[in-house]
Every structure is written in C-alpha cells, then in structure tokens.
mmCIF file with all atom_site columns, C-alpha atoms in Angstrom:
data_model
loop_
_atom_site.group_PDB
_atom_site.id
_atom_site.type_symbol
_atom_site.label_atom_id
_atom_site.label_alt_id
_atom_site.label_comp_id
_atom_site.label_asym_id
_atom_site.label_entity_id
_atom_site.label_seq_id
_atom_site.pdbx_PDB_ins_code
_atom_site.Cartn_x
_atom_site.Cartn_y
_atom_site.Cartn_z
_atom_site.occupancy
_atom_site.B_iso_or_equiv
_atom_site.pdbx_formal_charge
_atom_site.auth_seq_id
_atom_site.auth_comp_id
_atom_site.auth_asym_id
_atom_site.auth_atom_id
_atom_site.pdbx_PDB_model_num
ATOM 1   C CA . MET A 1 1   ? 19.868  -1.175  6.738   1.00 0.00 ? 1   MET A CA 1
ATOM 2   C CA . ALA A 1 2   ? 21.208  2.201   5.654   1.00 0.00 ? 2   ALA A CA 1
ATOM 3   C CA . GLN A 1 3   ? 21.242  5.084   8.082   1.00 0.00 ? 3   GLN A CA 1
ATOM 4   C CA . ALA A 1 4   ? 17.927  6.932   8.209   1.00 0.00 ? 4   ALA A CA 1
ATOM 5   C CA . GLN A 1 5   ? 17.476  10.222  6.397   1.00 0.00 ? 5   GLN A CA 1
ATOM 6   C CA . TYR A 1 6   ? 14.738  12.665  7.301   1.00 0.00 ? 6   TYR A CA 1
ATOM 7   C CA . LEU A 1 7   ? 12.740  13.627  4.205   1.00 0.00 ? 7   LEU A CA 1
ATOM 8   C CA . GLN A 1 8   ? 9.311   14.854  3.286   1.00 0.00 ? 8   GLN A CA 1
ATOM 9   C CA . VAL A 1 9   ? 7.063   11.991  2.194   1.00 0.00 ? 9   VAL A CA 1
ATOM 10  C CA . ARG A 1 10  ? 4.567   12.488  -0.623  1.00 0.00 ? 10  ARG A CA 1
ATOM 11  C CA . ILE A 1 11  ? 1.730   9.967   -0.346  1.00 0.00 ? 11  ILE A CA 1
ATOM 12  C CA . TRP A 1 12  ? -0.389  9.328   -3.424  1.00 0.00 ? 12  TRP A CA 1
ATOM 13  C CA . TYR A 1 13  ? -3.603  7.432   -2.729  1.00 0.00 ? 13  TYR A CA 1
ATOM 14  C CA . THR A 1 14  ? -6.814  6.460   -4.475  1.00 0.00 ? 14  THR A CA 1
ATOM 15  C CA . ILE A 1 15  ? -10.085 5.465   -2.813  1.00 0.00 ? 15  ILE A CA 1
ATOM 16  C CA . ASP A 1 16  ? -12.382 2.656   -3.982  1.00 0.00 ? 16  ASP A CA 1
ATOM 17  C CA . GLY A 1 17  ? -10.783 2.287   -7.403  1.00 0.00 ? 17  GLY A CA 1
ATOM 18  C CA . SER A 1 18  ? -11.173 5.925   -8.407  1.00 0.00 ? 18  SER A CA 1
ATOM 19  C CA . SER A 1 19  ? -8.940  7.097   -11.254 1.00 0.00 ? 19  SER A CA 1
ATOM 20  C CA . GLN A 1 20  ? -8.337  10.331  -9.319  1.00 0.00 ? 20  GLN A CA 1
ATOM 21  C CA . TYR A 1 21  ? -5.280  10.169  -7.089  1.00 0.00 ? 21  TYR A CA 1
ATOM 22  C CA . ILE A 1 22  ? -5.031  12.401  -4.028  1.00 0.00 ? 22  ILE A CA 1
ATOM 23  C CA . LEU A 1 23  ? -1.720  13.728  -2.742  1.00 0.00 ? 23  LEU A CA 1
ATOM 24  C CA . ALA A 1 24  ? -1.015  13.940  0.983   1.00 0.00 ? 24  ALA A CA 1
ATOM 25  C CA . ARG A 1 25  ? 2.203   15.624  2.048   1.00 0.00 ? 25  ARG A CA 1
ATOM 26  C CA . SER A 1 26  ? 3.749   14.670  5.354   1.00 0.00 ? 26  SER A CA 1
ATOM 27  C CA . PRO A 1 27  ? 3.453   17.551  7.830   1.00 0.00 ? 27  PRO A CA 1
ATOM 28  C CA . ASP A 1 28  ? 7.005   16.880  9.009   1.00 0.00 ? 28  ASP A CA 1
ATOM 29  C CA . LYS A 1 29  ? 10.029  15.067  7.668   1.00 0.00 ? 29  LYS A CA 1
ATOM 30  C CA . PHE A 1 30  ? 9.804   11.337  8.273   1.00 0.00 ? 30  PHE A CA 1
ATOM 31  C CA . PRO A 1 31  ? 12.685  8.900   8.843   1.00 0.00 ? 31  PRO A CA 1
ATOM 32  C CA . VAL A 1 32  ? 13.445  7.222   5.513   1.00 0.00 ? 32  VAL A CA 1
ATOM 33  C CA . HIS A 1 33  ? 15.765  4.225   5.024   1.00 0.00 ? 33  HIS A CA 1
ATOM 34  C CA . PRO A 1 34  ? 17.326  3.986   1.514   1.00 0.00 ? 34  PRO A CA 1
ATOM 35  C CA . LEU A 1 35  ? 17.533  0.494   0.051   1.00 0.00 ? 35  LEU A CA 1
ATOM 36  C CA . GLY A 1 36  ? 19.720  1.216   -2.980  1.00 0.00 ? 36  GLY A CA 1
ATOM 37  C CA . THR A 1 37  ? 19.145  1.204   -6.739  1.00 0.00 ? 37  THR A CA 1
ATOM 38  C CA . THR A 1 38  ? 18.829  -1.440  -9.416  1.00 0.00 ? 38  THR A CA 1
ATOM 39  C CA . SER A 1 39  ? 19.895  -1.462  -13.047 1.00 0.00 ? 39  SER A CA 1
ATOM 40  C CA . SER A 1 40  ? 16.280  -1.394  -14.245 1.00 0.00 ? 40  SER A CA 1
ATOM 41  C CA . HIS A 1 41  ? 15.189  1.640   -12.221 1.00 0.00 ? 41  HIS A CA 1
ATOM 42  C CA . ARG A 1 42  ? 16.371  5.217   -12.135 1.00 0.00 ? 42  ARG A CA 1
ATOM 43  C CA . GLY A 1 43  ? 15.286  6.046   -8.614  1.00 0.00 ? 43  GLY A CA 1
ATOM 44  C CA . THR A 1 44  ? 16.454  4.922   -5.209  1.00 0.00 ? 44  THR A CA 1
ATOM 45  C CA . PHE A 1 45  ? 14.136  2.677   -3.239  1.00 0.00 ? 45  PHE A CA 1
ATOM 46  C CA . ALA A 1 46  ? 13.532  3.541   0.396   1.00 0.00 ? 46  ALA A CA 1
ATOM 47  C CA . THR A 1 47  ? 11.185  2.541   3.204   1.00 0.00 ? 47  THR A CA 1
ATOM 48  C CA . THR A 1 48  ? 9.281   4.566   5.744   1.00 0.00 ? 48  THR A CA 1
ATOM 49  C CA . SER A 1 49  ? 6.660   3.985   8.428   1.00 0.00 ? 49  SER A CA 1
ATOM 50  C CA . LEU A 1 50  ? 3.249   2.734   7.292   1.00 0.00 ? 50  LEU A CA 1
ATOM 51  C CA . LYS A 1 51  ? 1.586   4.252   10.332  1.00 0.00 ? 51  LYS A CA 1
ATOM 52  C CA . LEU A 1 52  ? 3.069   7.709   9.686   1.00 0.00 ? 52  LEU A CA 1
ATOM 53  C CA . CYS A 1 53  ? 1.853   7.548   6.081   1.00 0.00 ? 53  CYS A CA 1
ATOM 54  C CA . LEU A 1 54  ? -1.661  6.638   7.247   1.00 0.00 ? 54  LEU A CA 1
ATOM 55  C CA . HIS A 1 55  ? -1.607  9.521   9.725   1.00 0.00 ? 55  HIS A CA 1
ATOM 56  C CA . SER A 1 56  ? -0.872  11.883  6.816   1.00 0.00 ? 56  SER A CA 1
ATOM 57  C CA . ILE A 1 57  ? -3.670  10.356  4.730   1.00 0.00 ? 57  ILE A CA 1
ATOM 58  C CA . CYS A 1 58  ? -6.175  10.728  7.573   1.00 0.00 ? 58  CYS A CA 1
ATOM 59  C CA . ARG A 1 59  ? -4.992  14.288  8.148   1.00 0.00 ? 59  ARG A CA 1
ATOM 60  C CA . SER A 1 60  ? -5.691  15.063  4.484   1.00 0.00 ? 60  SER A CA 1
ATOM 61  C CA . SER A 1 61  ? -8.968  13.086  4.282   1.00 0.00 ? 61  SER A CA 1
ATOM 62  C CA . PRO A 1 62  ? -10.429 12.968  7.820   1.00 0.00 ? 62  PRO A CA 1
ATOM 63  C CA . GLU A 1 63  ? -13.648 11.400  6.547   1.00 0.00 ? 63  GLU A CA 1
ATOM 64  C CA . LEU A 1 64  ? -11.728 8.132   6.244   1.00 0.00 ? 64  LEU A CA 1
ATOM 65  C CA . MET A 1 65  ? -11.396 7.824   10.017  1.00 0.00 ? 65  MET A CA 1
ATOM 66  C CA . HIS A 1 66  ? -14.983 6.807   10.814  1.00 0.00 ? 66  HIS A CA 1
ATOM 67  C CA . PHE A 1 67  ? -14.380 3.164   11.672  1.00 0.00 ? 67  PHE A CA 1
ATOM 68  C CA . GLY A 1 68  ? -17.823 2.339   13.113  1.00 0.00 ? 68  GLY A CA 1
ATOM 69  C CA . GLN A 1 69  ? -18.905 -0.107  10.418  1.00 0.00 ? 69  GLN A CA 1
ATOM 70  C CA . ARG A 1 70  ? -16.761 0.932   7.481   1.00 0.00 ? 70  ARG A CA 1
ATOM 71  C CA . ASP A 1 71  ? -13.035 0.405   7.111   1.00 0.00 ? 71  ASP A CA 1
ATOM 72  C CA . PHE A 1 72  ? -10.440 0.368   4.344   1.00 0.00 ? 72  PHE A CA 1
ATOM 73  C CA . SER A 1 73  ? -8.194  -2.369  3.055   1.00 0.00 ? 73  SER A CA 1
ATOM 74  C CA . ILE A 1 74  ? -4.711  -1.010  2.360   1.00 0.00 ? 74  ILE A CA 1
ATOM 75  C CA . TYR A 1 75  ? -2.687  -1.894  -0.723  1.00 0.00 ? 75  TYR A CA 1
ATOM 76  C CA . ALA A 1 76  ? 0.756   -0.310  -0.989  1.00 0.00 ? 76  ALA A CA 1
ATOM 77  C CA . LEU A 1 77  ? 2.692   -0.306  -4.251  1.00 0.00 ? 77  LEU A CA 1
ATOM 78  C CA . ASP A 1 78  ? 6.151   -1.804  -3.769  1.00 0.00 ? 78  ASP A CA 1
ATOM 79  C CA . PRO A 1 79  ? 8.298   -0.658  -6.726  1.00 0.00 ? 79  PRO A CA 1
ATOM 80  C CA . SER A 1 80  ? 11.231  -2.771  -5.549  1.00 0.00 ? 80  SER A CA 1
ATOM 81  C CA . GLU A 1 81  ? 9.240   -5.871  -6.579  1.00 0.00 ? 81  GLU A CA 1
ATOM 82  C CA . SER A 1 82  ? 8.918   -4.792  -10.232 1.00 0.00 ? 82  SER A CA 1
ATOM 83  C CA . ASP A 1 83  ? 11.055  -7.645  -11.528 1.00 0.00 ? 83  ASP A CA 1
ATOM 84  C CA . ALA A 1 84  ? 9.036   -10.194 -9.554  1.00 0.00 ? 84  ALA A CA 1
ATOM 85  C CA . ALA A 1 85  ? 5.609   -8.915  -10.629 1.00 0.00 ? 85  ALA A CA 1
ATOM 86  C CA . PRO A 1 86  ? 3.358   -11.345 -12.557 1.00 0.00 ? 86  PRO A CA 1
ATOM 87  C CA . ASN A 1 87  ? 2.113   -10.344 -15.984 1.00 0.00 ? 87  ASN A CA 1
ATOM 88  C CA . THR A 1 88  ? -1.158  -8.647  -15.050 1.00 0.00 ? 88  THR A CA 1
ATOM 89  C CA . ALA A 1 89  ? -1.726  -7.651  -18.679 1.00 0.00 ? 89  ALA A CA 1
ATOM 90  C CA . ALA A 1 90  ? -2.777  -11.216 -19.506 1.00 0.00 ? 90  ALA A CA 1
ATOM 91  C CA . LEU A 1 91  ? -5.177  -11.289 -16.555 1.00 0.00 ? 91  LEU A CA 1
ATOM 92  C CA . ALA A 1 92  ? -6.744  -7.960  -17.512 1.00 0.00 ? 92  ALA A CA 1
ATOM 93  C CA . SER A 1 93  ? -7.023  -8.510  -21.258 1.00 0.00 ? 93  SER A CA 1
ATOM 94  C CA . GLY A 1 94  ? -10.560 -9.841  -21.011 1.00 0.00 ? 94  GLY A CA 1
ATOM 95  C CA . SER A 1 95  ? -12.073 -6.879  -19.157 1.00 0.00 ? 95  SER A CA 1
ATOM 96  C CA . SER A 1 96  ? -13.929 -4.134  -20.990 1.00 0.00 ? 96  SER A CA 1
ATOM 97  C CA . SER A 1 97  ? -12.170 -1.406  -19.008 1.00 0.00 ? 97  SER A CA 1
ATOM 98  C CA . SER A 1 98  ? -8.779  -2.670  -20.137 1.00 0.00 ? 98  SER A CA 1
ATOM 99  C CA . GLN A 1 99  ? -9.898  -2.705  -23.771 1.00 0.00 ? 99  GLN A CA 1
ATOM 100 C CA . SER A 1 100 ? -11.097 0.882   -23.583 1.00 0.00 ? 100 SER A CA 1
ATOM 101 C CA . HIS A 1 101 ? -7.840  2.016   -21.969 1.00 0.00 ? 101 HIS A CA 1
ATOM 102 C CA . PRO A 1 102 ? -4.877  0.518   -23.858 1.00 0.00 ? 102 PRO A CA 1
ATOM 103 C CA . SER A 1 103 ? -2.411  1.939   -21.343 1.00 0.00 ? 103 SER A CA 1
ATOM 104 C CA . LEU A 1 104 ? -3.860  -0.373  -18.692 1.00 0.00 ? 104 LEU A CA 1
ATOM 105 C CA . GLN A 1 105 ? -2.665  -3.409  -20.660 1.00 0.00 ? 105 GLN A CA 1
ATOM 106 C CA . GLN A 1 106 ? 0.848   -2.865  -19.309 1.00 0.00 ? 106 GLN A CA 1
ATOM 107 C CA . PRO A 1 107 ? 1.689   -4.262  -15.854 1.00 0.00 ? 107 PRO A CA 1
ATOM 108 C CA . PRO A 1 108 ? 2.401   -1.552  -13.262 1.00 0.00 ? 108 PRO A CA 1
ATOM 109 C CA . PRO A 1 109 ? 6.001   -1.027  -12.137 1.00 0.00 ? 109 PRO A CA 1
ATOM 110 C CA . GLY A 1 110 ? 5.669   -2.826  -8.834  1.00 0.00 ? 110 GLY A CA 1
ATOM 111 C CA . VAL A 1 111 ? 3.454   -5.107  -6.791  1.00 0.00 ? 111 VAL A CA 1
ATOM 112 C CA . ALA A 1 112 ? 0.444   -4.102  -4.697  1.00 0.00 ? 112 ALA A CA 1
ATOM 113 C CA . VAL A 1 113 ? 1.147   -5.440  -1.206  1.00 0.00 ? 113 VAL A CA 1
ATOM 114 C CA . GLY A 1 114 ? -1.830  -6.063  1.069   1.00 0.00 ? 114 GLY A CA 1
ATOM 115 C CA . MET A 1 115 ? -1.304  -4.350  4.431   1.00 0.00 ? 115 MET A CA 1
ATOM 116 C CA . GLY A 1 116 ? -4.536  -5.271  6.235   1.00 0.00 ? 116 GLY A CA 1
ATOM 117 C CA . LEU A 1 117 ? -7.203  -2.856  7.434   1.00 0.00 ? 117 LEU A CA 1
ATOM 118 C CA . MET A 1 118 ? -6.496  0.795   8.124   1.00 0.00 ? 118 MET A CA 1
ATOM 119 C CA . SER A 1 119 ? -7.972  0.595   11.634  1.00 0.00 ? 119 SER A CA 1
ATOM 120 C CA . TRP A 1 120 ? -5.652  -2.328  12.457  1.00 0.00 ? 120 TRP A CA 1
ATOM 121 C CA . ALA A 1 121 ? -2.572  -0.477  11.249  1.00 0.00 ? 121 ALA A CA 1
ATOM 122 C CA . LEU A 1 122 ? -3.432  2.705   13.152  1.00 0.00 ? 122 LEU A CA 1
ATOM 123 C CA . ALA A 1 123 ? -4.134  0.749   16.344  1.00 0.00 ? 123 ALA A CA 1
ATOM 124 C CA . ALA A 1 124 ? -0.930  -1.308  16.150  1.00 0.00 ? 124 ALA A CA 1
ATOM 125 C CA . PRO A 1 125 ? 1.057   -1.061  19.410  1.00 0.00 ? 125 PRO A CA 1
ATOM 126 C CA . ASP A 1 126 ? 4.331   -0.591  17.541  1.00 0.00 ? 126 ASP A CA 1
ATOM 127 C CA . ASP A 1 127 ? 5.575   1.102   14.392  1.00 0.00 ? 127 ASP A CA 1
ATOM 128 C CA . SER A 1 128 ? 7.289   -1.876  12.771  1.00 0.00 ? 128 SER A CA 1
ATOM 129 C CA . ALA A 1 129 ? 5.272   -2.019  9.532   1.00 0.00 ? 129 ALA A CA 1
ATOM 130 C CA . SER A 1 130 ? 6.897   -0.169  6.645   1.00 0.00 ? 130 SER A CA 1
ATOM 131 C CA . VAL A 1 131 ? 6.156   0.680   3.020   1.00 0.00 ? 131 VAL A CA 1
ATOM 132 C CA . THR A 1 132 ? 8.515   1.102   0.086   1.00 0.00 ? 132 THR A CA 1
ATOM 133 C CA . GLY A 1 133 ? 8.669   4.065   -2.252  1.00 0.00 ? 133 GLY A CA 1
ATOM 134 C CA . ILE A 1 134 ? 11.035  5.874   -4.593  1.00 0.00 ? 134 ILE A CA 1
ATOM 135 C CA . MET A 1 135 ? 13.199  8.836   -3.662  1.00 0.00 ? 135 MET A CA 1
ATOM 136 C CA . ASN A 1 136 ? 12.934  11.716  -6.126  1.00 0.00 ? 136 ASN A CA 1
ATOM 137 C CA . THR A 1 137 ? 14.206  15.270  -6.393  1.00 0.00 ? 137 THR A CA 1
ATOM 138 C CA . MET A 1 138 ? 11.420  17.835  -6.340  1.00 0.00 ? 138 MET A CA 1
ATOM 139 C CA . ALA A 1 139 ? 11.270  21.111  -8.295  1.00 0.00 ? 139 ALA A CA 1
ATOM 140 C CA . SER A 1 140 ? 12.527  22.845  -5.152  1.00 0.00 ? 140 SER A CA 1
ATOM 141 C CA . GLY A 1 141 ? 15.717  20.793  -5.347  1.00 0.00 ? 141 GLY A CA 1
ATOM 142 C CA . GLU A 1 142 ? 14.915  18.879  -2.158  1.00 0.00 ? 142 GLU A CA 1
ATOM 143 C CA . SER A 1 143 ? 14.639  15.110  -2.039  1.00 0.00 ? 143 SER A CA 1
ATOM 144 C CA . ALA A 1 144 ? 11.381  13.434  -1.093  1.00 0.00 ? 144 ALA A CA 1
ATOM 145 C CA . LEU A 1 145 ? 10.078  9.894   -0.852  1.00 0.00 ? 145 LEU A CA 1
ATOM 146 C CA . GLU A 1 146 ? 6.997   9.059   -2.916  1.00 0.00 ? 146 GLU A CA 1
ATOM 147 C CA . VAL A 1 147 ? 4.718   6.177   -1.975  1.00 0.00 ? 147 VAL A CA 1
ATOM 148 C CA . VAL A 1 148 ? 1.502   4.973   -3.610  1.00 0.00 ? 148 VAL A CA 1
ATOM 149 C CA . PHE A 1 149 ? -1.567  3.475   -1.910  1.00 0.00 ? 149 PHE A CA 1
ATOM 150 C CA . ALA A 1 150 ? -4.898  2.086   -3.079  1.00 0.00 ? 150 ALA A CA 1
ATOM 151 C CA . LEU A 1 151 ? -7.613  2.109   -0.394  1.00 0.00 ? 151 LEU A CA 1
ATOM 152 C CA . ARG A 1 152 ? -10.695 -0.049  -0.792  1.00 0.00 ? 152 ARG A CA 1
ATOM 153 C CA . GLY A 1 153 ? -13.767 0.391   1.392   1.00 0.00 ? 153 GLY A CA 1
ATOM 154 C CA . THR A 1 154 ? -14.943 -2.685  3.269   1.00 0.00 ? 154 THR A CA 1
ATOM 155 C CA . LEU A 1 155 ? -16.824 -3.653  6.424   1.00 0.00 ? 155 LEU A CA 1
ATOM 156 C CA . HIS A 1 156 ? -14.928 -3.097  9.638   1.00 0.00 ? 156 HIS A CA 1
ATOM 157 C CA . THR A 1 157 ? -13.707 -6.337  11.171  1.00 0.00 ? 157 THR A CA 1
ATOM 158 C CA . PRO A 1 158 ? -12.172 -6.605  14.658  1.00 0.00 ? 158 PRO A CA 1
ATOM 159 C CA . GLN A 1 159 ? -8.586  -7.745  14.442  1.00 0.00 ? 159 GLN A CA 1
ATOM 160 C CA . PRO A 1 160 ? -8.372  -11.524 15.051  1.00 0.00 ? 160 PRO A CA 1
ATOM 161 C CA . PRO A 1 161 ? -6.351  -12.448 18.166  1.00 0.00 ? 161 PRO A CA 1
ATOM 162 C CA . VAL A 1 162 ? -3.768  -14.342 16.104  1.00 0.00 ? 162 VAL A CA 1
ATOM 163 C CA . PHE A 1 163 ? -2.873  -11.087 14.312  1.00 0.00 ? 163 PHE A CA 1
ATOM 164 C CA . GLN A 1 164 ? -2.265  -9.382  17.640  1.00 0.00 ? 164 GLN A CA 1
ATOM 165 C CA . LEU A 1 165 ? 0.263   -11.937 18.851  1.00 0.00 ? 165 LEU A CA 1
ATOM 166 C CA . GLY A 1 166 ? 3.952   -11.841 18.186  1.00 0.00 ? 166 GLY A CA 1
ATOM 167 C CA . THR A 1 167 ? 5.776   -14.717 16.539  1.00 0.00 ? 167 THR A CA 1
ATOM 168 C CA . GLN A 1 168 ? 7.029   -15.960 19.874  1.00 0.00 ? 168 GLN A CA 1
ATOM 169 C CA . ASN A 1 169 ? 3.443   -16.491 21.075  1.00 0.00 ? 169 ASN A CA 1
ATOM 170 C CA . SER A 1 170 ? 1.985   -17.979 17.895  1.00 0.00 ? 170 SER A CA 1
ATOM 171 C CA . ASN A 1 171 ? 2.676   -21.575 18.962  1.00 0.00 ? 171 ASN A CA 1
ATOM 172 C CA . HIS A 1 172 ? 0.943   -20.917 22.259  1.00 0.00 ? 172 HIS A CA 1
ATOM 173 C CA . TRP A 1 173 ? -2.130  -19.590 20.467  1.00 0.00 ? 173 TRP A CA 1
ATOM 174 C CA . GLN A 1 174 ? -2.223  -22.624 18.202  1.00 0.00 ? 174 GLN A CA 1
ATOM 175 C CA . SER A 1 175 ? -1.930  -24.957 21.170  1.00 0.00 ? 175 SER A CA 1
ATOM 176 C CA . GLN A 1 176 ? -5.067  -23.397 22.670  1.00 0.00 ? 176 GLN A CA 1
ATOM 177 C CA . THR A 1 177 ? -7.119  -24.135 19.535  1.00 0.00 ? 177 THR A CA 1
ATOM 178 C CA . PRO A 1 178 ? -8.857  -27.576 19.628  1.00 0.00 ? 178 PRO A CA 1
ATOM 179 C CA . VAL A 1 179 ? -7.766  -29.614 16.642  1.00 0.00 ? 179 VAL A CA 1
ATOM 180 C CA . SER A 1 180 ? -11.223 -31.111 16.170  1.00 0.00 ? 180 SER A CA 1
ATOM 181 C CA . ALA A 1 181 ? -13.101 -27.815 16.472  1.00 0.00 ? 181 ALA A CA 1
ATOM 182 C CA . PRO A 1 182 ? -14.986 -27.013 13.241  1.00 0.00 ? 182 PRO A CA 1
ATOM 183 C CA . MET A 1 183 ? -13.951 -23.771 11.584  1.00 0.00 ? 183 MET A CA 1
ATOM 184 C CA . HIS A 1 184 ? -16.791 -21.804 10.014  1.00 0.00 ? 184 HIS A CA 1
ATOM 185 C CA . MET A 1 185 ? -15.213 -19.550 7.406   1.00 0.00 ? 185 MET A CA 1
ATOM 186 C CA . PRO A 1 186 ? -17.366 -16.797 5.863   1.00 0.00 ? 186 PRO A CA 1
ATOM 187 C CA . PRO A 1 187 ? -17.702 -16.813 2.078   1.00 0.00 ? 187 PRO A CA 1
ATOM 188 C CA . ALA A 1 188 ? -14.694 -15.231 0.398   1.00 0.00 ? 188 ALA A CA 1
ATOM 189 C CA . GLN A 1 189 ? -15.351 -11.728 -0.895  1.00 0.00 ? 189 GLN A CA 1
ATOM 190 C CA . PRO A 1 190 ? -13.701 -10.606 -4.153  1.00 0.00 ? 190 PRO A CA 1
ATOM 191 C CA . MET A 1 191 ? -10.986 -8.041  -3.476  1.00 0.00 ? 191 MET A CA 1
ATOM 192 C CA . HIS A 1 192 ? -10.712 -6.819  -7.082  1.00 0.00 ? 192 HIS A CA 1
ATOM 193 C CA . LEU A 1 193 ? -6.943  -6.523  -6.816  1.00 0.00 ? 193 LEU A CA 1
ATOM 194 C CA . ASN A 1 194 ? -6.707  -6.168  -10.594 1.00 0.00 ? 194 ASN A CA 1
ATOM 195 C CA . GLN A 1 195 ? -8.759  -2.979  -10.363 1.00 0.00 ? 195 GLN A CA 1
ATOM 196 C CA . ALA A 1 196 ? -6.367  -1.558  -7.786  1.00 0.00 ? 196 ALA A CA 1
ATOM 197 C CA . LEU A 1 197 ? -3.423  -2.483  -10.014 1.00 0.00 ? 197 LEU A CA 1
ATOM 198 C CA . HIS A 1 198 ? -5.139  -0.820  -12.990 1.00 0.00 ? 198 HIS A CA 1
ATOM 199 C CA . CYS A 1 199 ? -5.547  2.417   -11.040 1.00 0.00 ? 199 CYS A CA 1
ATOM 200 C CA . ILE A 1 200 ? -1.894  2.361   -10.067 1.00 0.00 ? 200 ILE A CA 1
ATOM 201 C CA . ALA A 1 201 ? -0.949  1.783   -13.722 1.00 0.00 ? 201 ALA A CA 1
ATOM 202 C CA . ARG A 1 202 ? -3.159  4.730   -14.747 1.00 0.00 ? 202 ARG A CA 1
ATOM 203 C CA . TYR A 1 203 ? -1.452  6.898   -12.135 1.00 0.00 ? 203 TYR A CA 1
ATOM 204 C CA . GLN A 1 204 ? 1.993   5.902   -13.388 1.00 0.00 ? 204 GLN A CA 1
ATOM 205 C CA . ALA A 1 205 ? 0.999   6.723   -16.980 1.00 0.00 ? 205 ALA A CA 1
ATOM 206 C CA . ALA A 1 206 ? -0.410  10.140  -16.007 1.00 0.00 ? 206 ALA A CA 1
ATOM 207 C CA . PHE A 1 207 ? 2.333   11.042  -13.544 1.00 0.00 ? 207 PHE A CA 1
ATOM 208 C CA . PRO A 1 208 ? 5.680   9.501   -14.528 1.00 0.00 ? 208 PRO A CA 1
ATOM 209 C CA . LEU A 1 209 ? 7.977   9.527   -11.526 1.00 0.00 ? 209 LEU A CA 1
ATOM 210 C CA . SER A 1 210 ? 10.566  11.495  -13.490 1.00 0.00 ? 210 SER A CA 1
ATOM 211 C CA . ARG A 1 211 ? 8.119   14.416  -13.666 1.00 0.00 ? 211 ARG A CA 1
ATOM 212 C CA . LEU A 1 212 ? 6.881   14.429  -10.065 1.00 0.00 ? 212 LEU A CA 1
#
C-alpha cells in the first residue's frame, strides 16, 4: 500500500433514495492511501477510513445518530470496480422511473458496496474498514478525496455475535452451534439496491467528477 497522504475528504451522501445529495467536509485532513490509476479513469483511486467518513456525516447531519429503533444501511460507491460492474441498465429498463429519466439507463461508474449498519460501523472496536474514492484537485488548488454514500433507513438490529468475531475465532463460533439446531430466518426484506445505484448515477450526471 502506498504511503498515506493527509487530505481533506469530501463525503457526498444521499438518504433514503433522495435525489438530493448532501456534502459533508471532513473537519480535519484524513489519512488517504492512493491506489493508482487505470487507463479508463482520469482520477487516482484512494482509500480512507469508513469510520472517519461516518463521523463527518453524523457531524453534518446529527439527526442520523438516533439509533433507538432506526438505523441506516450503508452503501459506498467503489469507483475502482467500474470495469467489474454488471449492466444495471438492463435491470432498470422496466421501471417507470428509469423511463422518465433517460440518464438513469446508464450504469454508474462503480459498484455500490454494502458496508452493514451505521451503528455497527461506528461501534466497531477498530478502524480497519475502508472506503474507496477518487482524488481530485479542488478550485483552491488543493487535492481532496471524494467518496459517495447512499444511506437507507431500516430497523436497528443488534450486531450478530459472528460479525463481532475475528477470523481466527470463526471456527470456534461455528463449533459452538449445534448442527441439528433449526435456524429460523426472518423473511428477506427488499433492499432496493437498484434505487441506490440510480441515485448515484443521477449524482454523477449532475456533478461530473471533473467539475467538483
């Protein structure tokens, strides 16, 4: 991994599928690790701390921090996965919203990566989780890292014990689970990932990274 640089981080985020993106600026310069460039992208990819980004979001929108019954699922756009992204245009072609907004027919430049619940990430004992963004030069001439999030409201769920264990303890946890014990899984709830991807595509169309 490249040596860390300390840059301002600009965090774009949308809440519950809104077309309006909110900008949170990091109060301080965060450690940023450049990943390099590719032939299909102009910018330089870099990673930074997920937890620090969430702290900035909560600082900008403190109403998001009430984790009594409500929580937020986190989806972070990873632009480094652009070449691996599936063709979401085909999946979205049947929706009325896509037909009324032709720009949403194009797949977004990246993949929305599920990062769990916001309360889980903020309560994590370490700072190992990272997100990927693009380094850009601002109007001031300074470099900054830009990352994009989609937050979706959901019921708060306590973090399952298996998520709290490290890899070295996962086998131990599995050995404590009776093989014959029935597992009662709640009905799956639709996550509407396509809607989050559409919002990210709308953001990219309205705010090209070259103009930010």
